PDB file of C-alpha atoms in Angstrom:
ATOM      1  CA  MET A1493      28.490 -63.587 -76.591  1.00 96.00           C
ATOM      2  CA  LYS A1494      30.822 -62.651 -73.786  1.00 98.00           C
ATOM      3  CA  LEU A1495      30.055 -59.039 -72.747  1.00 98.00           C
ATOM      4  CA  VAL A1496      31.523 -56.367 -70.528  1.00 98.00           C
ATOM      5  CA  PHE A1497      28.969 -53.782 -69.363  1.00 98.00           C
ATOM      6  CA  ALA A1498      29.808 -50.257 -68.198  1.00 98.00           C
ATOM      7  CA  GLY A1499      27.346 -47.917 -66.489  1.00 98.00           C
ATOM      8  CA  THR A1500      26.672 -46.069 -63.266  1.00 97.00           C
ATOM      9  CA  PRO A1501      23.252 -44.471 -62.539  1.00 96.00           C
ATOM     10  CA  GLN A1502      19.810 -46.017 -62.210  1.00 97.00           C
ATOM     11  CA  VAL A1503      19.044 -45.522 -65.932  1.00 97.00           C
ATOM     12  CA  ALA A1504      21.697 -48.147 -66.738  1.00 98.00           C
ATOM     13  CA  VAL A1505      20.105 -50.819 -64.532  1.00 98.00           C
ATOM     14  CA  PRO A1506      17.267 -51.946 -66.881  1.00 98.00           C
ATOM     15  CA  SER A1507      19.829 -52.530 -69.648  1.00 98.00           C
ATOM     16  CA  LEU A1508      22.023 -54.633 -67.362  1.00 98.00           C
ATOM     17  CA  GLN A1509      18.995 -56.607 -66.247  1.00 98.00           C
ATOM     18  CA  ALA A1510      17.856 -57.166 -69.855  1.00 98.00           C
ATOM     19  CA  LEU A1511      21.250 -58.541 -70.858  1.00 98.00           C
ATOM     20  CA  ALA A1512      21.528 -60.614 -67.690  1.00 98.00           C
ATOM     21  CA  ASP A1513      18.197 -62.207 -68.649  1.00 98.00           C
ATOM     22  CA  SER A1514      19.479 -62.970 -72.173  1.00 98.00           C
ATOM     23  CA  PRO A1515      21.605 -65.943 -73.318  1.00 97.00           C
ATOM     24  CA  HIS A1516      24.665 -63.656 -73.387  1.00 98.00           C
ATOM     25  CA  SER A1517      27.344 -63.884 -70.697  1.00 98.00           C
ATOM     26  CA  ILE A1518      28.255 -60.740 -68.740  1.00 98.00           C
ATOM     27  CA  ALA A1519      31.883 -61.350 -67.788  1.00 98.00           C
ATOM     28  CA  ALA A1520      32.334 -58.046 -65.918  1.00 97.00           C
ATOM     29  CA  VAL A1521      30.390 -54.951 -64.884  1.00 98.00           C
ATOM     30  CA  ILE A1522      32.344 -51.696 -64.824  1.00 98.00           C
ATOM     31  CA  THR A1523      31.047 -48.809 -62.750  1.00 98.00           C
ATOM     32  CA  ARG A1524      32.331 -45.738 -60.994  1.00 97.00           C
ATOM     33  CA  ALA A1525      33.690 -45.963 -57.457  1.00 96.00           C
ATOM     34  CA  ASP A1526      31.456 -45.639 -54.395  1.00 96.00           C
ATOM     35  CA  ALA A1527      30.494 -42.004 -53.803  1.00 94.00           C
ATOM     36  CA  PRO A1528      29.608 -40.103 -50.593  1.00 93.00           C
ATOM     37  CA  LEU A1529      25.864 -39.485 -50.304  1.00 90.00           C
ATOM     38  CA  GLY A1530      23.559 -37.732 -47.855  1.00 82.00           C
ATOM     39  CA  ARG A1531      24.302 -35.352 -45.025  1.00 79.00           C
ATOM     40  CA  LYS A1532      26.582 -37.924 -43.365  1.00 86.00           C
ATOM     41  CA  ARG A1533      28.484 -38.434 -46.648  1.00 91.00           C
ATOM     42  CA  VAL A1534      28.256 -42.207 -46.430  1.00 92.00           C
ATOM     43  CA  LEU A1535      30.178 -44.007 -49.185  1.00 94.00           C
ATOM     44  CA  THR A1536      27.482 -45.651 -51.308  1.00 96.00           C
ATOM     45  CA  PRO A1537      27.790 -48.031 -54.291  1.00 97.00           C
ATOM     46  CA  SER A1538      26.305 -46.797 -57.554  1.00 97.00           C
ATOM     47  CA  PRO A1539      22.834 -48.089 -58.502  1.00 97.00           C
ATOM     48  CA  LEU A1540      24.479 -50.258 -61.164  1.00 98.00           C
ATOM     49  CA  ALA A1541      26.971 -51.689 -58.644  1.00 98.00           C
ATOM     50  CA  GLN A1542      24.093 -52.614 -56.365  1.00 98.00           C
ATOM     51  CA  ALA A1543      22.209 -54.254 -59.244  1.00 98.00           C
ATOM     52  CA  ALA A1544      25.305 -56.177 -60.373  1.00 98.00           C
ATOM     53  CA  ALA A1545      25.920 -57.422 -56.834  1.00 97.00           C
ATOM     54  CA  GLY A1546      22.331 -58.640 -56.673  1.00 98.00           C
ATOM     55  CA  LEU A1547      22.845 -60.517 -59.925  1.00 98.00           C
ATOM     56  CA  GLY A1548      26.121 -62.028 -58.697  1.00 97.00           C
ATOM     57  CA  LEU A1549      28.142 -60.422 -61.513  1.00 98.00           C
ATOM     58  CA  PRO A1550      31.868 -59.578 -61.222  1.00 97.00           C
ATOM     59  CA  LEU A1551      32.425 -55.867 -60.538  1.00 97.00           C
ATOM     60  CA  LEU A1552      35.214 -53.498 -61.508  1.00 97.00           C
ATOM     61  CA  LYS A1553      34.891 -50.114 -59.786  1.00 97.00           C
ATOM     62  CA  THR A1554      36.928 -47.363 -61.370  1.00 96.00           C
ATOM     63  CA  ASN A1555      36.504 -43.670 -62.158  1.00 95.00           C
ATOM     64  CA  ARG A1556      38.931 -43.870 -65.049  1.00 92.00           C
ATOM     65  CA  LEU A1557      39.086 -46.359 -67.876  1.00 94.00           C
ATOM     66  CA  ASP A1558      42.867 -46.172 -67.766  1.00 94.00           C
ATOM     67  CA  ALA A1559      45.678 -48.622 -68.503  1.00 96.00           C
ATOM     68  CA  ALA A1560      44.972 -50.691 -65.405  1.00 95.00           C
ATOM     69  CA  ALA A1561      41.272 -51.022 -66.286  1.00 96.00           C
ATOM     70  CA  THR A1562      42.169 -51.801 -69.901  1.00 97.00           C
ATOM     71  CA  GLU A1563      44.514 -54.579 -68.790  1.00 96.00           C
ATOM     72  CA  ARG A1564      41.806 -56.189 -66.647  1.00 96.00           C
ATOM     73  CA  ILE A1565      39.192 -55.960 -69.413  1.00 97.00           C
ATOM     74  CA  GLU A1566      41.660 -57.270 -71.986  1.00 97.00           C
ATOM     75  CA  ALA A1567      42.240 -60.352 -69.840  1.00 97.00           C
ATOM     76  CA  ILE A1568      38.522 -61.147 -70.082  1.00 96.00           C
ATOM     77  CA  GLU A1569      38.695 -61.288 -73.903  1.00 97.00           C
ATOM     78  CA  PRO A1570      35.153 -59.927 -74.397  1.00 98.00           C
ATOM     79  CA  ASP A1571      33.320 -60.143 -77.700  1.00 98.00           C
ATOM     80  CA  LEU A1572      31.491 -56.846 -77.134  1.00 98.00           C
ATOM     81  CA  GLY A1573      31.573 -53.879 -74.784  1.00 98.00           C
ATOM     82  CA  VAL A1574      28.254 -52.260 -73.846  1.00 98.00           C
ATOM     83  CA  ILE A1575      28.064 -48.840 -72.212  1.00 98.00           C
ATOM     84  CA  VAL A1576      25.045 -46.993 -70.795  1.00 98.00           C
ATOM     85  CA  ALA A1577      25.674 -43.749 -68.910  1.00 96.00           C
ATOM     86  CA  TYR A1578      28.996 -44.774 -67.364  1.00 96.00           C
ATOM     87  CA  GLY A1579      30.140 -41.174 -66.846  1.00 92.00           C
ATOM     88  CA  GLY A1580      33.482 -41.390 -68.637  1.00 90.00           C
ATOM     89  CA  LEU A1581      34.941 -41.824 -72.100  1.00 90.00           C
ATOM     90  CA  VAL A1582      36.224 -45.040 -73.652  1.00 95.00           C
ATOM     91  CA  ARG A1583      39.404 -44.306 -75.567  1.00 94.00           C
ATOM     92  CA  GLU A1584      41.969 -46.348 -77.424  1.00 96.00           C
ATOM     93  CA  PRO A1585      43.406 -48.875 -76.787  1.00 97.00           C
ATOM     94  CA  LEU A1586      40.366 -49.972 -74.709  1.00 97.00           C
ATOM     95  CA  LEU A1587      38.041 -49.048 -77.569  1.00 97.00           C
ATOM     96  CA  SER A1588      39.509 -51.846 -79.695  1.00 97.00           C
ATOM     97  CA  VAL A1589      39.767 -54.509 -76.986  1.00 97.00           C
ATOM     98  CA  PRO A1590      36.410 -56.267 -77.603  1.00 98.00           C
ATOM     99  CA  ARG A1591      36.239 -58.207 -80.872  1.00 96.00           C
ATOM    100  CA  LEU A1592      33.157 -56.193 -81.955  1.00 98.00           C
ATOM    101  CA  GLY A1593      34.165 -52.960 -80.224  1.00 98.00           C
ATOM    102  CA  TRP A1594      31.764 -51.067 -77.937  1.00 98.00           C
ATOM    103  CA  ILE A1595      28.148 -50.077 -78.427  1.00 98.00           C
ATOM    104  CA  ASN A1596      26.385 -47.276 -76.537  1.00 98.00           C
ATOM    105  CA  LEU A1597      22.720 -46.805 -75.618  1.00 98.00           C
ATOM    106  CA  HIS A1598      22.140 -43.042 -75.772  1.00 98.00           C
ATOM    107  CA  PHE A1599      18.877 -41.324 -74.850  1.00 98.00           C
ATOM    108  CA  SER A1600      18.512 -38.975 -77.804  1.00 98.00           C
ATOM    109  CA  LEU A1601      17.721 -38.770 -81.499  1.00 97.00           C
ATOM    110  CA  LEU A1602      21.306 -38.609 -82.689  1.00 98.00           C
ATOM    111  CA  PRO A1603      22.948 -36.501 -83.927  1.00 98.00           C
ATOM    112  CA  ARG A1604      20.722 -34.121 -81.918  1.00 98.00           C
ATOM    113  CA  TRP A1605      21.915 -33.850 -78.329  1.00 98.00           C
ATOM    114  CA  ARG A1606      25.228 -35.664 -78.284  1.00 98.00           C
ATOM    115  CA  GLY A1607      26.685 -35.518 -74.789  1.00 96.00           C
ATOM    116  CA  ALA A1608      25.959 -35.945 -71.104  1.00 95.00           C
ATOM    117  CA  ALA A1609      22.432 -34.558 -70.671  1.00 97.00           C
ATOM    118  CA  PRO A1610      20.412 -35.282 -73.844  1.00 98.00           C
ATOM    119  CA  VAL A1611      16.972 -35.698 -72.272  1.00 98.00           C
ATOM    120  CA  GLN A1612      17.388 -32.666 -70.056  1.00 98.00           C
ATOM    121  CA  ARG A1613      18.513 -30.463 -72.954  1.00 98.00           C
ATOM    122  CA  ALA A1614      15.726 -31.724 -75.220  1.00 98.00           C
ATOM    123  CA  ILE A1615      13.075 -30.710 -72.681  1.00 98.00           C
ATOM    124  CA  MET A1616      14.732 -27.377 -71.979  1.00 98.00           C
ATOM    125  CA  ALA A1617      14.823 -26.639 -75.712  1.00 98.00           C
ATOM    126  CA  GLY A1618      11.117 -27.396 -76.070  1.00 97.00           C
ATOM    127  CA  ASP A1619      11.688 -30.375 -78.380  1.00 98.00           C
ATOM    128  CA  GLU A1620       8.505 -32.202 -79.281  1.00 97.00           C
ATOM    129  CA  ARG A1621      10.181 -35.621 -79.639  1.00 97.00           C
ATOM    130  CA  THR A1622      13.003 -37.625 -78.112  1.00 97.00           C
ATOM    131  CA  GLY A1623      14.061 -41.264 -78.226  1.00 98.00           C
ATOM    132  CA  ALA A1624      17.002 -43.595 -77.863  1.00 98.00           C
ATOM    133  CA  ALA A1625      19.716 -44.898 -80.153  1.00 98.00           C
ATOM    134  CA  VAL A1626      22.239 -47.736 -80.014  1.00 98.00           C
ATOM    135  CA  PHE A1627      25.388 -46.808 -81.886  1.00 98.00           C
ATOM    136  CA  GLN A1628      28.963 -47.977 -82.423  1.00 98.00           C
ATOM    137  CA  LEU A1629      31.276 -46.173 -80.057  1.00 97.00           C
ATOM    138  CA  VAL A1630      34.051 -44.214 -81.794  1.00 97.00           C
ATOM    139  CA  ALA A1631      36.705 -41.790 -80.601  1.00 94.00           C
ATOM    140  CA  GLU A1632      34.552 -38.708 -81.376  1.00 95.00           C
ATOM    141  CA  LEU A1633      31.808 -37.978 -78.820  1.00 95.00           C
ATOM    142  CA  ASP A1634      28.583 -39.880 -79.653  1.00 97.00           C
ATOM    143  CA  ALA A1635      29.379 -39.711 -83.373  1.00 97.00           C
ATOM    144  CA  GLY A1636      29.355 -43.409 -84.314  1.00 98.00           C
ATOM    145  CA  ALA A1637      27.065 -45.099 -86.814  1.00 98.00           C
ATOM    146  CA  VAL A1638      23.645 -46.105 -85.475  1.00 98.00           C
ATOM    147  CA  PHE A1639      22.428 -49.719 -85.319  1.00 98.00           C
ATOM    148  CA  ALA A1640      18.869 -48.992 -84.193  1.00 98.00           C
ATOM    149  CA  SER A1641      16.758 -46.208 -82.701  1.00 98.00           C
ATOM    150  CA  PHE A1642      13.221 -45.214 -81.828  1.00 98.00           C
ATOM    151  CA  SER A1643      11.389 -41.928 -81.452  1.00 97.00           C
ATOM    152  CA  GLU A1644       8.551 -40.906 -79.157  1.00 97.00           C
ATOM    153  CA  PRO A1645       6.775 -37.642 -78.262  1.00 98.00           C
ATOM    154  CA  ILE A1646       7.745 -35.625 -75.199  1.00 98.00           C
ATOM    155  CA  SER A1647       4.732 -35.094 -72.971  1.00 96.00           C
ATOM    156  CA  ARG A1648       3.934 -31.439 -72.249  1.00 93.00           C
ATOM    157  CA  HIS A1649       4.318 -32.150 -68.547  1.00 94.00           C
ATOM    158  CA  ALA A1650       7.245 -34.625 -68.564  1.00 97.00           C
ATOM    159  CA  THR A1651      10.227 -33.998 -66.324  1.00 98.00           C
ATOM    160  CA  ALA A1652      13.733 -35.147 -67.176  1.00 98.00           C
ATOM    161  CA  GLY A1653      13.660 -37.701 -64.369  1.00 97.00           C
ATOM    162  CA  GLY A1654      10.376 -39.258 -65.423  1.00 97.00           C
ATOM    163  CA  LEU A1655      11.272 -39.335 -69.098  1.00 98.00           C
ATOM    164  CA  LEU A1656      14.701 -40.859 -68.451  1.00 98.00           C
ATOM    165  CA  GLU A1657      13.142 -43.555 -66.313  1.00 97.00           C
ATOM    166  CA  SER A1658      10.720 -44.433 -69.112  1.00 97.00           C
ATOM    167  CA  LEU A1659      13.415 -44.395 -71.809  1.00 98.00           C
ATOM    168  CA  SER A1660      15.712 -46.583 -69.691  1.00 98.00           C
ATOM    169  CA  HIS A1661      13.218 -49.449 -69.997  1.00 98.00           C
ATOM    170  CA  SER A1662      12.296 -49.079 -73.680  1.00 98.00           C
ATOM    171  CA  GLY A1663      15.964 -48.455 -74.487  1.00 98.00           C
ATOM    172  CA  ALA A1664      16.985 -51.645 -72.687  1.00 98.00           C
ATOM    173  CA  ALA A1665      14.771 -53.701 -75.004  1.00 98.00           C
ATOM    174  CA  LEU A1666      16.281 -51.934 -78.022  1.00 98.00           C
ATOM    175  CA  LEU A1667      19.789 -52.633 -76.717  1.00 98.00           C
ATOM    176  CA  ARG A1668      19.193 -56.327 -76.147  1.00 98.00           C
ATOM    177  CA  ASN A1669      17.765 -56.664 -79.655  1.00 98.00           C
ATOM    178  CA  VAL A1670      20.892 -55.055 -81.143  1.00 98.00           C
ATOM    179  CA  VAL A1671      23.181 -57.377 -79.153  1.00 98.00           C
ATOM    180  CA  ASP A1672      21.201 -60.387 -80.363  1.00 98.00           C
ATOM    181  CA  GLN A1673      21.485 -59.232 -83.963  1.00 98.00           C
ATOM    182  CA  LEU A1674      25.193 -58.495 -83.650  1.00 98.00           C
ATOM    183  CA  GLU A1675      25.761 -62.058 -82.508  1.00 97.00           C
ATOM    184  CA  ALA A1676      23.687 -63.326 -85.433  1.00 97.00           C
ATOM    185  CA  GLY A1677      25.471 -61.010 -87.876  1.00 97.00           C
ATOM    186  CA  THR A1678      22.172 -59.632 -89.142  1.00 98.00           C
ATOM    187  CA  ILE A1679      22.538 -55.922 -88.397  1.00 97.00           C
ATOM    188  CA  GLU A1680      24.588 -53.097 -89.852  1.00 97.00           C
ATOM    189  CA  ALA A1681      25.039 -49.577 -88.530  1.00 98.00           C
ATOM    190  CA  VAL A1682      24.260 -46.539 -90.662  1.00 98.00           C
ATOM    191  CA  PRO A1683      25.986 -43.143 -90.350  1.00 98.00           C
ATOM    192  CA  GLN A1684      24.226 -40.364 -88.442  1.00 98.00           C
ATOM    193  CA  VAL A1685      22.436 -37.821 -90.618  1.00 96.00           C
ATOM    194  CA  GLY A1686      21.755 -34.197 -89.678  1.00 96.00           C
ATOM    195  CA  GLU A1687      23.287 -31.259 -87.870  1.00 96.00           C
ATOM    196  CA  PRO A1688      24.756 -32.289 -84.491  1.00 97.00           C
ATOM    197  CA  THR A1689      23.895 -30.422 -81.309  1.00 98.00           C
ATOM    198  CA  THR A1690      25.614 -30.843 -77.965  1.00 97.00           C
ATOM    199  CA  ALA A1691      23.962 -31.657 -74.633  1.00 97.00           C
ATOM    200  CA  ALA A1692      26.424 -30.316 -72.082  1.00 96.00           C
ATOM    201  CA  LYS A1693      26.277 -31.576 -68.494  1.00 95.00           C
ATOM    202  CA  LEU A1694      23.956 -29.485 -66.317  1.00 96.00           C
ATOM    203  CA  GLY A1695      25.394 -27.163 -63.703  1.00 95.00           C
ATOM    204  CA  LEU A1696      23.945 -24.999 -60.943  1.00 94.00           C
ATOM    205  CA  ALA A1697      23.631 -22.050 -63.345  1.00 95.00           C
ATOM    206  CA  ASP A1698      21.226 -24.101 -65.462  1.00 97.00           C
ATOM    207  CA  ALA A1699      18.986 -24.630 -62.440  1.00 97.00           C
ATOM    208  CA  ARG A1700      18.471 -20.973 -61.456  1.00 97.00           C
ATOM    209  CA  ILE A1701      15.200 -19.666 -62.866  1.00 98.00           C
ATOM    210  CA  ASP A1702      15.204 -16.480 -64.949  1.00 98.00           C
ATOM    211  CA  TRP A1703      11.700 -15.152 -64.383  1.00 98.00           C
ATOM    212  CA  ALA A1704      12.141 -12.522 -67.115  1.00 98.00           C
ATOM    213  CA  ALA A1705      12.019 -15.297 -69.718  1.00 98.00           C
ATOM    214  CA  SER A1706       8.698 -16.323 -71.205  1.00 98.00           C
ATOM    215  CA  ALA A1707       6.435 -18.696 -69.281  1.00 97.00           C
ATOM    216  CA  GLU A1708       7.135 -21.436 -71.801  1.00 97.00           C
ATOM    217  CA  VAL A1709      10.917 -21.082 -71.469  1.00 98.00           C
ATOM    218  CA  VAL A1710      10.705 -21.062 -67.659  1.00 98.00           C
ATOM    219  CA  TYR A1711       8.360 -24.066 -67.614  1.00 98.00           C
ATOM    220  CA  ASN A1712      10.600 -26.053 -69.965  1.00 98.00           C
ATOM    221  CA  ARG A1713      13.710 -25.215 -67.965  1.00 97.00           C
ATOM    222  CA  VAL A1714      12.187 -26.289 -64.668  1.00 98.00           C
ATOM    223  CA  ARG A1715      11.059 -29.598 -66.159  1.00 98.00           C
ATOM    224  CA  GLY A1716      14.477 -30.133 -67.747  1.00 98.00           C
ATOM    225  CA  VAL A1717      16.416 -29.710 -64.486  1.00 98.00           C
ATOM    226  CA  THR A1718      13.989 -31.796 -62.375  1.00 97.00           C
ATOM    227  CA  PRO A1719      14.969 -33.688 -60.292  1.00 96.00           C
ATOM    228  CA  GLU A1720      18.681 -32.903 -60.833  1.00 94.00           C
ATOM    229  CA  PRO A1721      20.203 -30.416 -60.273  1.00 96.00           C
ATOM    230  CA  GLY A1722      16.768 -29.079 -59.251  1.00 97.00           C
ATOM    231  CA  ALA A1723      15.250 -25.690 -60.125  1.00 98.00           C
ATOM    232  CA  PHE A1724      15.577 -22.848 -57.647  1.00 98.00           C
ATOM    233  CA  THR A1725      15.051 -19.138 -57.208  1.00 98.00           C
ATOM    234  CA  MET A1726      16.397 -16.668 -54.659  1.00 97.00           C
ATOM    235  CA  LEU A1727      14.304 -14.733 -52.132  1.00 95.00           C
ATOM    236  CA  GLY A1728      16.870 -12.241 -50.943  1.00 93.00           C
ATOM    237  CA  GLU A1729      19.715 -14.419 -49.651  1.00 93.00           C
ATOM    238  CA  ALA A1730      17.518 -17.506 -49.192  1.00 94.00           C
ATOM    239  CA  ARG A1731      17.161 -20.230 -51.787  1.00 96.00           C
ATOM    240  CA  LEU A1732      13.730 -21.589 -52.611  1.00 97.00           C
ATOM    241  CA  LYS A1733      13.645 -24.877 -54.530  1.00 97.00           C
ATOM    242  CA  VAL A1734      10.862 -25.075 -57.094  1.00 98.00           C
ATOM    243  CA  LEU A1735       9.860 -28.726 -57.297  1.00 97.00           C
ATOM    244  CA  ASP A1736       6.699 -28.369 -59.373  1.00 97.00           C
ATOM    245  CA  LEU A1737       4.861 -25.599 -61.166  1.00 96.00           C
ATOM    246  CA  ALA A1738       2.141 -25.383 -63.795  1.00 97.00           C
ATOM    247  CA  PRO A1739       1.017 -23.140 -66.638  1.00 96.00           C
ATOM    248  CA  THR A1740      -1.968 -20.857 -66.042  1.00 96.00           C
ATOM    249  CA  HIS A1741      -4.774 -19.668 -68.258  1.00 91.00           C
ATOM    250  CA  GLY A1742      -6.749 -16.448 -68.012  1.00 87.00           C
ATOM    251  CA  VAL A1743      -5.314 -15.139 -64.737  1.00 90.00           C
ATOM    252  CA  GLN A1744      -4.345 -11.547 -64.043  1.00 88.00           C
ATOM    253  CA  PRO A1745      -0.855 -10.406 -65.153  1.00 91.00           C
ATOM    254  CA  VAL A1746       1.943 -10.458 -62.555  1.00 95.00           C
ATOM    255  CA  PRO A1747       5.289  -8.626 -62.970  1.00 96.00           C
ATOM    256  CA  ALA A1748       8.243 -10.918 -63.715  1.00 97.00           C
ATOM    257  CA  GLY A1749       9.621 -12.457 -60.508  1.00 97.00           C
ATOM    258  CA  VAL A1750       6.790 -11.221 -58.273  1.00 97.00           C
ATOM    259  CA  ILE A1751       5.054 -13.932 -56.221  1.00 97.00           C
ATOM    260  CA  ARG A1752       1.526 -13.314 -54.992  1.00 95.00           C
ATOM    261  CA  GLU A1753      -1.624 -15.242 -54.116  1.00 94.00           C
ATOM    262  CA  PHE A1754      -4.641 -15.042 -56.372  1.00 92.00           C
ATOM    263  CA  ASP A1755      -7.790 -17.154 -56.012  1.00 90.00           C
ATOM    264  CA  LYS A1756      -6.029 -19.569 -53.599  1.00 91.00           C
ATOM    265  CA  LYS A1757      -3.173 -20.107 -56.060  1.00 94.00           C
ATOM    266  CA  VAL A1758       0.424 -18.965 -55.658  1.00 96.00           C
ATOM    267  CA  LEU A1759       1.365 -17.212 -58.870  1.00 97.00           C
ATOM    268  CA  VAL A1760       4.757 -16.022 -60.016  1.00 97.00           C
ATOM    269  CA  GLY A1761       5.209 -13.597 -62.863  1.00 97.00           C
ATOM    270  CA  THR A1762       7.324 -14.283 -65.945  1.00 98.00           C
ATOM    271  CA  GLY A1763       8.106 -12.347 -69.098  1.00 97.00           C
ATOM    272  CA  THR A1764       4.674 -13.361 -70.406  1.00 97.00           C
ATOM    273  CA  GLU A1765       1.847 -14.967 -68.414  1.00 96.00           C
ATOM    274  CA  PRO A1766       2.242 -16.105 -64.771  1.00 97.00           C
ATOM    275  CA  LEU A1767       3.009 -19.656 -63.691  1.00 98.00           C
ATOM    276  CA  GLU A1768       1.518 -21.363 -60.639  1.00 97.00           C
ATOM    277  CA  LEU A1769       3.838 -22.654 -57.939  1.00 97.00           C
ATOM    278  CA  ILE A1770       2.650 -26.114 -56.902  1.00 97.00           C
ATOM    279  CA  THR A1771       5.395 -27.586 -54.680  1.00 98.00           C
ATOM    280  CA  VAL A1772       8.382 -25.813 -53.134  1.00 98.00           C
ATOM    281  CA  GLN A1773      11.123 -26.496 -50.614  1.00 97.00           C
ATOM    282  CA  PRO A1774      12.384 -23.547 -48.550  1.00 96.00           C
ATOM    283  CA  ALA A1775      15.988 -23.638 -47.329  1.00 92.00           C
ATOM    284  CA  GLY A1776      16.413 -25.995 -44.358  1.00 90.00           C
ATOM    285  CA  LYS A1777      12.878 -27.376 -44.607  1.00 93.00           C
ATOM    286  CA  THR A1778      11.124 -30.291 -46.241  1.00 95.00           C
ATOM    287  CA  GLN A1779       9.112 -29.941 -49.421  1.00 96.00           C
ATOM    288  CA  MET A1780       5.585 -28.591 -49.045  1.00 97.00           C
ATOM    289  CA  LYS A1781       2.596 -27.329 -50.984  1.00 97.00           C
ATOM    290  CA  ALA A1782       3.298 -23.850 -52.281  1.00 97.00           C
ATOM    291  CA  ILE A1783       0.052 -22.504 -50.818  1.00 96.00           C
ATOM    292  CA  ASP A1784       1.077 -23.701 -47.324  1.00 96.00           C
ATOM    293  CA  TRP A1785       4.518 -22.103 -47.703  1.00 96.00           C
ATOM    294  CA  TRP A1786       2.945 -18.862 -48.920  1.00 95.00           C
ATOM    295  CA  ARG A1787       0.513 -18.573 -46.035  1.00 93.00           C
ATOM    296  CA  GLY A1788       3.434 -19.076 -43.659  1.00 92.00           C
ATOM    297  CA  MET A1789       5.163 -16.135 -45.324  1.00 89.00           C
ATOM    298  CA  ALA A1790       2.226 -13.856 -44.391  1.00 86.00           C
ATOM    299  CA  ALA A1791       3.161 -11.470 -47.215  1.00 82.00           C
ATOM    300  CA  THR A1792       1.291  -9.660 -49.983  1.00 85.00           C
ATOM    301  CA  ASP A1793       4.025  -9.726 -52.611  1.00 89.00           C
ATOM    302  CA  VAL A1794       7.501 -11.295 -52.629  1.00 90.00           C
ATOM    303  CA  VAL A1795      10.101 -10.712 -55.321  1.00 93.00           C
ATOM    304  CA  ALA A1796      12.098 -13.703 -56.525  1.00 94.00           C
ATOM    305  CA  SER A1797      15.296 -13.406 -58.544  1.00 93.00           C
TER     306      SER A1797
END
């Protein structure tokens, strides 16, 4: 089949590679425009743009799937549109341009966690399982009938970044299988069943740690916002990034938000038991072991908020 593929971040790359390795023809790759990155704000192609260039595939860079983009895609006369984390919505009339419409690889157990940050929200909510689904794109957000899906447990220590990376590979295999079956006419989508929940895009407010919450809630939140936008707490006016922390067992209680050393471990109090700071990044410095940062502080107690 002749495909158009839309995506932007690294999690879309395994799917593009899987389809490029298949008998299907990728007539165009659609991705968002180059974005400024780093302290020098250098315009940088998206990970998918870089992958497409390496594969020698035609690229269309656009931040809006507007009339101009629709006209270019229409001229290709694709059989199927495939989208994986593009970062924008496909609306009519583009939705109806491909003969078989568009399908979407989404990293959730639909209808739970429709939206932009399904893996992150699943971890933050303490879900025990996640997965991926390939569904028919419709006008309503992530509401289309599902062709295929799989489910897997969420590791107690998984971060959003690590879990997304894993799902991007297993999801790519699922996606290719669905495309193969669509070409063969051997697959039908079934409507989503269950109460939908929404996975809103993460903002800075999601990344600030509320130490008054229980240790489990704090631990889940930190894992859900790692590596982006990245958990942090405030020490007065200074921001301290929390890159890694761990549950504790049988240590002395610590008031919520208070950081202190105990038995060569840097503990921080929560609404229940303390958590151990493992890796931190003070403002203007590189990441370091929490115990090294703490000894540099030369303090007895510090209050984080």
